[in-house]
PDB file of N, CA and C in Angstrom:
ATOM      1  N   MET A   1       3.955   6.835 -11.938  1.00 78.00           N
ATOM      2  CA  MET A   1       3.486   8.171 -11.602  1.00 78.00           C
ATOM      3  C   MET A   1       4.422   8.787 -10.554  1.00 78.00           C
ATOM      4  N   SER A   2       4.847  10.002 -10.786  1.00 90.00           N
ATOM      5  CA  SER A   2       5.759  10.695  -9.888  1.00 90.00           C
ATOM      6  C   SER A   2       5.054  11.096  -8.590  1.00 90.00           C
ATOM      7  N   ASN A   3       5.806  11.086  -7.490  1.00 95.00           N
ATOM      8  CA  ASN A   3       5.261  11.544  -6.214  1.00 95.00           C
ATOM      9  C   ASN A   3       5.837  12.913  -5.820  1.00 95.00           C
ATOM     10  N   ILE A   4       6.526  13.572  -6.725  1.00 96.00           N
ATOM     11  CA  ILE A   4       7.091  14.897  -6.457  1.00 96.00           C
ATOM     12  C   ILE A   4       5.949  15.911  -6.386  1.00 96.00           C
ATOM     13  N   GLY A   5       5.902  16.671  -5.289  1.00 96.00           N
ATOM     14  CA  GLY A   5       4.885  17.714  -5.127  1.00 96.00           C
ATOM     15  C   GLY A   5       3.508  17.211  -4.769  1.00 96.00           C
ATOM     16  N   VAL A   6       3.407  15.937  -4.386  1.00 96.00           N
ATOM     17  CA  VAL A   6       2.114  15.321  -4.071  1.00 96.00           C
ATOM     18  C   VAL A   6       2.105  14.888  -2.613  1.00 96.00           C
ATOM     19  N   TRP A   7       1.057  15.227  -1.874  1.00 98.00           N
ATOM     20  CA  TRP A   7       0.934  14.753  -0.485  1.00 98.00           C
ATOM     21  C   TRP A   7       0.647  13.262  -0.503  1.00 98.00           C
ATOM     22  N   GLU A   8       1.374  12.508   0.335  1.00 97.00           N
ATOM     23  CA  GLU A   8       1.165  11.066   0.437  1.00 97.00           C
ATOM     24  C   GLU A   8       1.257  10.646   1.893  1.00 97.00           C
ATOM     25  N   ASP A   9       0.588   9.538   2.225  1.00 97.00           N
ATOM     26  CA  ASP A   9       0.657   8.991   3.573  1.00 97.00           C
ATOM     27  C   ASP A   9       1.979   8.260   3.738  1.00 97.00           C
ATOM     28  N   ALA A  10       2.663   8.523   4.865  1.00 96.00           N
ATOM     29  CA  ALA A  10       3.932   7.855   5.156  1.00 96.00           C
ATOM     30  C   ALA A  10       3.723   6.772   6.201  1.00 96.00           C
ATOM     31  N   GLU A  11       3.231   7.151   7.367  1.00 96.00           N
ATOM     32  CA  GLU A  11       2.864   6.244   8.453  1.00 96.00           C
ATOM     33  C   GLU A  11       1.517   6.737   8.986  1.00 96.00           C
ATOM     34  N   PRO A  12       0.861   5.982   9.859  1.00 98.00           N
ATOM     35  CA  PRO A  12      -0.417   6.464  10.406  1.00 98.00           C
ATOM     36  C   PRO A  12      -0.257   7.837  11.063  1.00 98.00           C
ATOM     37  N   GLY A  13      -1.054   8.804  10.595  1.00 98.00           N
ATOM     38  CA  GLY A  13      -1.014  10.151  11.149  1.00 98.00           C
ATOM     39  C   GLY A  13       0.126  11.007  10.633  1.00 98.00           C
ATOM     40  N   VAL A  14       0.856  10.503   9.625  1.00 98.00           N
ATOM     41  CA  VAL A  14       2.003  11.233   9.065  1.00 98.00           C
ATOM     42  C   VAL A  14       1.811  11.344   7.556  1.00 98.00           C
ATOM     43  N   ARG A  15       1.881  12.593   7.048  1.00 98.00           N
ATOM     44  CA  ARG A  15       1.793  12.840   5.604  1.00 98.00           C
ATOM     45  C   ARG A  15       3.024  13.618   5.175  1.00 98.00           C
ATOM     46  N   ARG A  16       3.467  13.378   3.937  1.00 98.00           N
ATOM     47  CA  ARG A  16       4.647  14.074   3.447  1.00 98.00           C
ATOM     48  C   ARG A  16       4.460  14.505   1.995  1.00 98.00           C
ATOM     49  N   LYS A  17       5.225  15.545   1.647  1.00 98.00           N
ATOM     50  CA  LYS A  17       5.268  16.029   0.261  1.00 98.00           C
ATOM     51  C   LYS A  17       6.726  16.273  -0.089  1.00 98.00           C
ATOM     52  N   ILE A  18       7.228  15.559  -1.092  1.00 97.00           N
ATOM     53  CA  ILE A  18       8.600  15.712  -1.554  1.00 97.00           C
ATOM     54  C   ILE A  18       8.637  16.858  -2.554  1.00 97.00           C
ATOM     55  N   MET A  19       9.544  17.811  -2.313  1.00 97.00           N
ATOM     56  CA  MET A  19       9.705  18.965  -3.199  1.00 97.00           C
ATOM     57  C   MET A  19      10.599  18.570  -4.378  1.00 97.00           C
ATOM     58  N   PRO A  20      10.520  19.316  -5.494  1.00 96.00           N
ATOM     59  CA  PRO A  20      11.401  19.005  -6.619  1.00 96.00           C
ATOM     60  C   PRO A  20      12.868  19.047  -6.162  1.00 96.00           C
ATOM     61  N   PRO A  21      13.619  17.956  -6.357  1.00 96.00           N
ATOM     62  CA  PRO A  21      14.994  17.889  -5.844  1.00 96.00           C
ATOM     63  C   PRO A  21      15.995  18.584  -6.749  1.00 96.00           C
ATOM     64  N   GLY A  22      17.160  18.899  -6.158  1.00 95.00           N
ATOM     65  CA  GLY A  22      18.304  19.371  -6.934  1.00 95.00           C
ATOM     66  C   GLY A  22      19.141  18.181  -7.350  1.00 95.00           C
ATOM     67  N   ALA A  23      20.396  18.437  -7.725  1.00 95.00           N
ATOM     68  CA  ALA A  23      21.275  17.368  -8.185  1.00 95.00           C
ATOM     69  C   ALA A  23      21.695  16.448  -7.051  1.00 95.00           C
ATOM     70  N   SER A  24      21.890  17.002  -5.834  1.00 96.00           N
ATOM     71  CA  SER A  24      22.348  16.166  -4.721  1.00 96.00           C
ATOM     72  C   SER A  24      21.695  16.541  -3.387  1.00 96.00           C
ATOM     73  N   LEU A  25      20.666  17.374  -3.424  1.00 97.00           N
ATOM     74  CA  LEU A  25      19.981  17.834  -2.217  1.00 97.00           C
ATOM     75  C   LEU A  25      18.484  17.805  -2.460  1.00 97.00           C
ATOM     76  N   MET A  26      17.741  17.352  -1.446  1.00 97.00           N
ATOM     77  CA  MET A  26      16.287  17.333  -1.576  1.00 97.00           C
ATOM     78  C   MET A  26      15.652  17.706  -0.244  1.00 97.00           C
ATOM     79  N   MET A  27      14.382  18.120  -0.298  1.00 97.00           N
ATOM     80  CA  MET A  27      13.650  18.371   0.937  1.00 97.00           C
ATOM     81  C   MET A  27      12.214  17.930   0.787  1.00 97.00           C
ATOM     82  N   MET A  28      11.613  17.704   1.958  1.00 98.00           N
ATOM     83  CA  MET A  28      10.201  17.346   1.975  1.00 98.00           C
ATOM     84  C   MET A  28       9.562  17.932   3.221  1.00 98.00           C
ATOM     85  N   GLU A  29       8.296  18.255   3.102  1.00 98.00           N
ATOM     86  CA  GLU A  29       7.513  18.742   4.236  1.00 98.00           C
ATOM     87  C   GLU A  29       6.759  17.551   4.807  1.00 98.00           C
ATOM     88  N   VAL A  30       6.776  17.433   6.131  1.00 98.00           N
ATOM     89  CA  VAL A  30       6.149  16.295   6.800  1.00 98.00           C
ATOM     90  C   VAL A  30       5.213  16.827   7.880  1.00 98.00           C
ATOM     91  N   HIS A  31       3.943  16.418   7.847  1.00 98.00           N
ATOM     92  CA  HIS A  31       2.944  16.826   8.837  1.00 98.00           C
ATOM     93  C   HIS A  31       2.584  15.637   9.721  1.00 98.00           C
ATOM     94  N   PHE A  32       2.496  15.889  11.021  1.00 98.00           N
ATOM     95  CA  PHE A  32       2.185  14.865  12.017  1.00 98.00           C
ATOM     96  C   PHE A  32       0.931  15.241  12.788  1.00 98.00           C
ATOM     97  N   GLU A  33       0.033  14.297  12.980  1.00 98.00           N
ATOM     98  CA  GLU A  33      -1.027  14.456  13.968  1.00 98.00           C
ATOM     99  C   GLU A  33      -0.395  14.265  15.348  1.00 98.00           C
ATOM    100  N   GLU A  34      -1.023  14.796  16.378  1.00 98.00           N
ATOM    101  CA  GLU A  34      -0.498  14.605  17.733  1.00 98.00           C
ATOM    102  C   GLU A  34      -0.345  13.116  18.035  1.00 98.00           C
ATOM    103  N   GLY A  35       0.812  12.722  18.544  1.00 98.00           N
ATOM    104  CA  GLY A  35       1.078  11.327  18.893  1.00 98.00           C
ATOM    105  C   GLY A  35       1.569  10.466  17.744  1.00 98.00           C
ATOM    106  N   ALA A  36       1.499  10.983  16.510  1.00 98.00           N
ATOM    107  CA  ALA A  36       1.942  10.191  15.354  1.00 98.00           C
ATOM    108  C   ALA A  36       3.467  10.049  15.381  1.00 98.00           C
ATOM    109  N   GLU A  37       3.939   8.933  14.815  1.00 98.00           N
ATOM    110  CA  GLU A  37       5.365   8.635  14.847  1.00 98.00           C
ATOM    111  C   GLU A  37       5.918   8.375  13.456  1.00 98.00           C
ATOM    112  N   GLY A  38       7.118   8.890  13.258  1.00 96.00           N
ATOM    113  CA  GLY A  38       7.949   8.467  12.139  1.00 96.00           C
ATOM    114  C   GLY A  38       8.794   7.329  12.683  1.00 96.00           C
ATOM    115  N   TYR A  39       8.531   6.114  12.232  1.00 95.00           N
ATOM    116  CA  TYR A  39       9.143   4.941  12.822  1.00 95.00           C
ATOM    117  C   TYR A  39      10.661   4.978  12.754  1.00 95.00           C
ATOM    118  N   GLU A  40      11.316   4.348  13.723  1.00 97.00           N
ATOM    119  CA  GLU A  40      12.770   4.314  13.767  1.00 97.00           C
ATOM    120  C   GLU A  40      13.318   3.595  12.544  1.00 97.00           C
ATOM    121  N   HIS A  41      14.332   4.209  11.951  1.00 96.00           N
ATOM    122  CA  HIS A  41      14.964   3.677  10.747  1.00 96.00           C
ATOM    123  C   HIS A  41      16.355   4.297  10.616  1.00 96.00           C
ATOM    124  N   ALA A  42      17.087   3.890   9.619  1.00 97.00           N
ATOM    125  CA  ALA A  42      18.399   4.474   9.325  1.00 97.00           C
ATOM    126  C   ALA A  42      18.565   4.539   7.811  1.00 97.00           C
ATOM    127  N   HIS A  43      19.329   5.505   7.361  1.00 96.00           N
ATOM    128  CA  HIS A  43      19.684   5.631   5.947  1.00 96.00           C
ATOM    129  C   HIS A  43      21.047   6.313   5.872  1.00 96.00           C
ATOM    130  N   PRO A  44      21.759   6.143   4.784  1.00 97.00           N
ATOM    131  CA  PRO A  44      23.110   6.706   4.699  1.00 97.00           C
ATOM    132  C   PRO A  44      23.142   8.222   4.501  1.00 97.00           C
ATOM    133  N   HIS A  45      21.993   8.825   4.259  1.00 97.00           N
ATOM    134  CA  HIS A  45      21.914  10.246   3.946  1.00 97.00           C
ATOM    135  C   HIS A  45      21.983  11.110   5.209  1.00 97.00           C
ATOM    136  N   GLU A  46      22.684  12.230   5.130  1.00 98.00           N
ATOM    137  CA  GLU A  46      22.655  13.217   6.205  1.00 98.00           C
ATOM    138  C   GLU A  46      21.316  13.942   6.123  1.00 98.00           C
ATOM    139  N   GLN A  47      20.726  14.235   7.291  1.00 98.00           N
ATOM    140  CA  GLN A  47      19.402  14.857   7.340  1.00 98.00           C
ATOM    141  C   GLN A  47      19.429  16.049   8.286  1.00 98.00           C
ATOM    142  N   LEU A  48      18.777  17.123   7.864  1.00 98.00           N
ATOM    143  CA  LEU A  48      18.555  18.289   8.707  1.00 98.00           C
ATOM    144  C   LEU A  48      17.057  18.502   8.755  1.00 98.00           C
ATOM    145  N   SER A  49      16.485  18.554   9.958  1.00 98.00           N
ATOM    146  CA  SER A  49      15.045  18.766  10.116  1.00 98.00           C
ATOM    147  C   SER A  49      14.802  20.095  10.805  1.00 98.00           C
ATOM    148  N   TYR A  50      13.939  20.908  10.207  1.00 98.00           N
ATOM    149  CA  TYR A  50      13.535  22.206  10.753  1.00 98.00           C
ATOM    150  C   TYR A  50      12.080  22.094  11.173  1.00 98.00           C
ATOM    151  N   CYS A  51      11.782  22.444  12.409  1.00 98.00           N
ATOM    152  CA  CYS A  51      10.410  22.356  12.914  1.00 98.00           C
ATOM    153  C   CYS A  51       9.633  23.612  12.506  1.00 98.00           C
ATOM    154  N   LEU A  52       8.648  23.436  11.644  1.00 98.00           N
ATOM    155  CA  LEU A  52       7.799  24.536  11.188  1.00 98.00           C
ATOM    156  C   LEU A  52       6.763  24.918  12.235  1.00 98.00           C
ATOM    157  N   LYS A  53       6.207  23.903  12.920  1.00 98.00           N
ATOM    158  CA  LYS A  53       5.222  24.152  13.972  1.00 98.00           C
ATOM    159  C   LYS A  53       5.167  22.947  14.890  1.00 98.00           C
ATOM    160  N   GLY A  54       4.725  23.171  16.126  1.00 98.00           N
ATOM    161  CA  GLY A  54       4.544  22.082  17.073  1.00 98.00           C
ATOM    162  C   GLY A  54       5.814  21.753  17.842  1.00 98.00           C
ATOM    163  N   ARG A  55       5.820  20.529  18.392  1.00 98.00           N
ATOM    164  CA  ARG A  55       6.965  20.002  19.145  1.00 98.00           C
ATOM    165  C   ARG A  55       7.120  18.543  18.777  1.00 98.00           C
ATOM    166  N   VAL A  56       8.359  18.145  18.482  1.00 98.00           N
ATOM    167  CA  VAL A  56       8.645  16.788  18.026  1.00 98.00           C
ATOM    168  C   VAL A  56       9.794  16.227  18.856  1.00 98.00           C
ATOM    169  N   GLU A  57       9.590  15.007  19.365  1.00 98.00           N
ATOM    170  CA  GLU A  57      10.648  14.312  20.097  1.00 98.00           C
ATOM    171  C   GLU A  57      11.365  13.371  19.142  1.00 98.00           C
ATOM    172  N   PHE A  58      12.655  13.613  18.945  1.00 98.00           N
ATOM    173  CA  PHE A  58      13.485  12.755  18.112  1.00 98.00           C
ATOM    174  C   PHE A  58      14.267  11.803  19.003  1.00 98.00           C
ATOM    175  N   THR A  59      14.452  10.589  18.520  1.00 98.00           N
ATOM    176  CA  THR A  59      15.387   9.640  19.124  1.00 98.00           C
ATOM    177  C   THR A  59      16.440   9.356  18.066  1.00 98.00           C
ATOM    178  N   ILE A  60      17.707   9.646  18.414  1.00 98.00           N
ATOM    179  CA  ILE A  60      18.815   9.435  17.479  1.00 98.00           C
ATOM    180  C   ILE A  60      19.846   8.562  18.182  1.00 98.00           C
ATOM    181  N   ASP A  61      20.015   7.352  17.670  1.00 98.00           N
ATOM    182  CA  ASP A  61      20.934   6.381  18.278  1.00 98.00           C
ATOM    183  C   ASP A  61      20.699   6.276  19.790  1.00 98.00           C
ATOM    184  N   GLY A  62      19.424   6.240  20.192  1.00 97.00           N
ATOM    185  CA  GLY A  62      19.044   6.052  21.590  1.00 97.00           C
ATOM    186  C   GLY A  62      18.941   7.321  22.414  1.00 97.00           C
ATOM    187  N   ASP A  63      19.443   8.451  21.908  1.00 98.00           N
ATOM    188  CA  ASP A  63      19.358   9.717  22.639  1.00 98.00           C
ATOM    189  C   ASP A  63      18.095  10.467  22.232  1.00 98.00           C
ATOM    190  N   LYS A  64      17.383  11.029  23.203  1.00 98.00           N
ATOM    191  CA  LYS A  64      16.142  11.758  22.924  1.00 98.00           C
ATOM    192  C   LYS A  64      16.395  13.260  22.994  1.00 98.00           C
ATOM    193  N   ARG A  65      15.739  13.984  22.072  1.00 98.00           N
ATOM    194  CA  ARG A  65      15.806  15.444  22.063  1.00 98.00           C
ATOM    195  C   ARG A  65      14.509  15.986  21.491  1.00 98.00           C
ATOM    196  N   ILE A  66      13.989  17.032  22.096  1.00 98.00           N
ATOM    197  CA  ILE A  66      12.755  17.664  21.639  1.00 98.00           C
ATOM    198  C   ILE A  66      13.101  18.969  20.942  1.00 98.00           C
ATOM    199  N   ILE A  67      12.505  19.178  19.768  1.00 98.00           N
ATOM    200  CA  ILE A  67      12.622  20.464  19.097  1.00 98.00           C
ATOM    201  C   ILE A  67      11.231  21.063  18.937  1.00 98.00           C
ATOM    202  N   SER A  68      11.194  22.387  18.932  1.00 98.00           N
ATOM    203  CA  SER A  68       9.953  23.151  18.781  1.00 98.00           C
ATOM    204  C   SER A  68      10.056  24.033  17.549  1.00 98.00           C
ATOM    205  N   ALA A  69       8.949  24.686  17.208  1.00 98.00           N
ATOM    206  CA  ALA A  69       8.909  25.567  16.035  1.00 98.00           C
ATOM    207  C   ALA A  69      10.107  26.512  16.038  1.00 98.00           C
ATOM    208  N   GLY A  70      10.795  26.578  14.899  1.00 98.00           N
ATOM    209  CA  GLY A  70      11.945  27.451  14.732  1.00 98.00           C
ATOM    210  C   GLY A  70      13.275  26.805  15.063  1.00 98.00           C
ATOM    211  N   GLU A  71      13.257  25.544  15.517  1.00 98.00           N
ATOM    212  CA  GLU A  71      14.497  24.851  15.882  1.00 98.00           C
ATOM    213  C   GLU A  71      14.821  23.762  14.864  1.00 98.00           C
ATOM    214  N   THR A  72      16.105  23.377  14.841  1.00 98.00           N
ATOM    215  CA  THR A  72      16.563  22.347  13.914  1.00 98.00           C
ATOM    216  C   THR A  72      17.271  21.226  14.658  1.00 98.00           C
ATOM    217  N   ILE A  73      17.414  20.110  13.964  1.00 98.00           N
ATOM    218  CA  ILE A  73      18.182  18.981  14.469  1.00 98.00           C
ATOM    219  C   ILE A  73      18.904  18.350  13.286  1.00 98.00           C
ATOM    220  N   VAL A  74      20.133  17.916  13.519  1.00 98.00           N
ATOM    221  CA  VAL A  74      20.925  17.251  12.483  1.00 98.00           C
ATOM    222  C   VAL A  74      20.985  15.762  12.801  1.00 98.00           C
ATOM    223  N   ILE A  75      20.727  14.944  11.794  1.00 98.00           N
ATOM    224  CA  ILE A  75      20.796  13.494  11.939  1.00 98.00           C
ATOM    225  C   ILE A  75      21.905  12.996  11.017  1.00 98.00           C
ATOM    226  N   PRO A  76      22.987  12.489  11.594  1.00 98.00           N
ATOM    227  CA  PRO A  76      24.093  12.018  10.762  1.00 98.00           C
ATOM    228  C   PRO A  76      23.687  10.823   9.895  1.00 98.00           C
ATOM    229  N   GLY A  77      24.322  10.676   8.755  1.00 98.00           N
ATOM    230  CA  GLY A  77      24.093   9.511   7.914  1.00 98.00           C
ATOM    231  C   GLY A  77      24.375   8.230   8.693  1.00 98.00           C
ATOM    232  N   GLY A  78      23.505   7.249   8.565  1.00 98.00           N
ATOM    233  CA  GLY A  78      23.676   5.960   9.221  1.00 98.00           C
ATOM    234  C   GLY A  78      23.117   5.878  10.630  1.00 98.00           C
ATOM    235  N   ALA A  79      22.712   6.994  11.230  1.00 98.00           N
ATOM    236  CA  ALA A  79      22.174   6.976  12.595  1.00 98.00           C
ATOM    237  C   ALA A  79      20.759   6.407  12.606  1.00 98.00           C
ATOM    238  N   ARG A  80      20.454   5.534  13.586  1.00 98.00           N
ATOM    239  CA  ARG A  80      19.077   5.044  13.775  1.00 98.00           C
ATOM    240  C   ARG A  80      18.296   6.173  14.410  1.00 98.00           C
ATOM    241  N   HIS A  81      17.147   6.508  13.831  1.00 98.00           N
ATOM    242  CA  HIS A  81      16.379   7.638  14.330  1.00 98.00           C
ATOM    243  C   HIS A  81      14.890   7.463  14.059  1.00 98.00           C
ATOM    244  N   GLY A  82      14.115   8.155  14.866  1.00 98.00           N
ATOM    245  CA  GLY A  82      12.672   8.200  14.719  1.00 98.00           C
ATOM    246  C   GLY A  82      12.175   9.490  15.338  1.00 98.00           C
ATOM    247  N   ALA A  83      10.890   9.786  15.147  1.00 98.00           N
ATOM    248  CA  ALA A  83      10.324  11.026  15.653  1.00 98.00           C
ATOM    249  C   ALA A  83       8.892  10.781  16.113  1.00 98.00           C
ATOM    250  N   LYS A  84       8.482  11.509  17.168  1.00 98.00           N
ATOM    251  CA  LYS A  84       7.111  11.437  17.666  1.00 98.00           C
ATOM    252  C   LYS A  84       6.611  12.853  17.902  1.00 98.00           C
ATOM    253  N   ALA A  85       5.432  13.162  17.349  1.00 98.00           N
ATOM    254  CA  ALA A  85       4.839  14.485  17.514  1.00 98.00           C
ATOM    255  C   ALA A  85       4.181  14.578  18.886  1.00 98.00           C
ATOM    256  N   LEU A  86       4.607  15.543  19.677  1.00 98.00           N
ATOM    257  CA  LEU A  86       4.020  15.758  21.005  1.00 98.00           C
ATOM    258  C   LEU A  86       2.759  16.608  20.918  1.00 98.00           C
ATOM    259  N   GLU A  87       2.541  17.213  19.777  1.00 98.00           N
ATOM    260  CA  GLU A  87       1.332  17.978  19.448  1.00 98.00           C
ATOM    261  C   GLU A  87       1.281  18.029  17.927  1.00 98.00           C
ATOM    262  N   PRO A  88       0.184  18.520  17.324  1.00 98.00           N
ATOM    263  CA  PRO A  88       0.193  18.612  15.859  1.00 98.00           C
ATOM    264  C   PRO A  88       1.430  19.387  15.406  1.00 98.00           C
ATOM    265  N   SER A  89       2.176  18.814  14.465  1.00 98.00           N
ATOM    266  CA  SER A  89       3.483  19.366  14.119  1.00 98.00           C
ATOM    267  C   SER A  89       3.746  19.269  12.624  1.00 98.00           C
ATOM    268  N   ALA A  90       4.740  20.060  12.177  1.00 98.00           N
ATOM    269  CA  ALA A  90       5.198  19.994  10.796  1.00 98.00           C
ATOM    270  C   ALA A  90       6.704  20.199  10.775  1.00 98.00           C
ATOM    271  N   LEU A  91       7.382  19.428   9.925  1.00 98.00           N
ATOM    272  CA  LEU A  91       8.827  19.509   9.755  1.00 98.00           C
ATOM    273  C   LEU A  91       9.151  19.785   8.292  1.00 98.00           C
ATOM    274  N   LEU A  92      10.292  20.426   8.075  1.00 98.00           N
ATOM    275  CA  LEU A  92      10.878  20.521   6.759  1.00 98.00           C
ATOM    276  C   LEU A  92      12.178  19.730   6.846  1.00 98.00           C
ATOM    277  N   ASP A  93      12.234  18.588   6.154  1.00 98.00           N
ATOM    278  CA  ASP A  93      13.393  17.699   6.188  1.00 98.00           C
ATOM    279  C   ASP A  93      14.221  17.893   4.926  1.00 98.00           C
ATOM    280  N   CYS A  94      15.528  18.042   5.103  1.00 98.00           N
ATOM    281  CA  CYS A  94      16.464  18.160   3.982  1.00 98.00           C
ATOM    282  C   CYS A  94      17.425  16.980   4.038  1.00 98.00           C
ATOM    283  N   PHE A  95      17.754  16.436   2.863  1.00 98.00           N
ATOM    284  CA  PHE A  95      18.626  15.267   2.772  1.00 98.00           C
ATOM    285  C   PHE A  95      19.701  15.495   1.717  1.00 98.00           C
ATOM    286  N   THR A  96      20.883  14.976   2.004  1.00 97.00           N
ATOM    287  CA  THR A  96      21.939  14.907   1.006  1.00 97.00           C
ATOM    288  C   THR A  96      22.682  13.597   1.198  1.00 97.00           C
ATOM    289  N   PRO A  97      22.993  12.841   0.156  1.00 96.00           N
ATOM    290  CA  PRO A  97      22.517  13.043  -1.209  1.00 96.00           C
ATOM    291  C   PRO A  97      21.019  12.745  -1.317  1.00 96.00           C
ATOM    292  N   LEU A  98      20.513  12.703  -2.529  1.00 93.00           N
ATOM    293  CA  LEU A  98      19.086  12.456  -2.747  1.00 93.00           C
ATOM    294  C   LEU A  98      18.646  11.127  -2.153  1.00 93.00           C
ATOM    295  N   ARG A  99      17.434  11.133  -1.579  1.00 94.00           N
ATOM    296  CA  ARG A  99      16.811   9.891  -1.100  1.00 94.00           C
ATOM    297  C   ARG A  99      16.088   9.242  -2.278  1.00 94.00           C
ATOM    298  N   THR A 100      16.839   8.612  -3.169  1.00 90.00           N
ATOM    299  CA  THR A 100      16.234   7.985  -4.342  1.00 90.00           C
ATOM    300  C   THR A 100      15.272   6.870  -3.946  1.00 90.00           C
ATOM    301  N   ASP A 101      15.408   6.343  -2.708  1.00 91.00           N
ATOM    302  CA  ASP A 101      14.490   5.321  -2.235  1.00 91.00           C
ATOM    303  C   ASP A 101      13.089   5.890  -2.003  1.00 91.00           C
ATOM    304  N   LEU A 102      12.962   7.212  -1.852  1.00 91.00           N
ATOM    305  CA  LEU A 102      11.658   7.842  -1.638  1.00 91.00           C
ATOM    306  C   LEU A 102      11.053   8.427  -2.905  1.00 91.00           C
ATOM    307  N   ILE A 103      11.886   8.742  -3.875  1.00 91.00           N
ATOM    308  CA  ILE A 103      11.421   9.425  -5.075  1.00 91.00           C
ATOM    309  C   ILE A 103      10.903   8.412  -6.103  1.00 91.00           C
ATOM    310  N   LYS A 104       9.663   8.631  -6.536  1.00 89.00           N
ATOM    311  CA  LYS A 104       9.075   7.812  -7.603  1.00 89.00           C
ATOM    312  C   LYS A 104       9.000   8.685  -8.854  1.00 89.00           C
ATOM    313  N   THR A 105       9.505   8.156  -9.949  1.00 79.00           N
ATOM    314  CA  THR A 105       9.473   8.942 -11.188  1.00 79.00           C
ATOM    315  C   THR A 105       8.537   8.360 -12.204  1.00 79.00           C
TER     316      THR A 105
END
């Protein structure tokens, strides 16, 4: 069963919906409850995150940065990163190339 366009639980307090992808670019919307975390991880894909609402603290290769609604952050491919919602928040994450590890067909 495909997970494209379907809300699914990612981590405790974190839900995501993967949008229909293009040939080499994809995006997903991610909602966080206050205090919820996207656990630290790394992947070879370049990522751009746009904050739709709230405030999110990112850690990228040990450096911390907070973004708020209307701001973006770039995560280079291979960088260890995680995110923590400082209040109820939503992100729009874009990846290139496709995160085939997340897409279920």
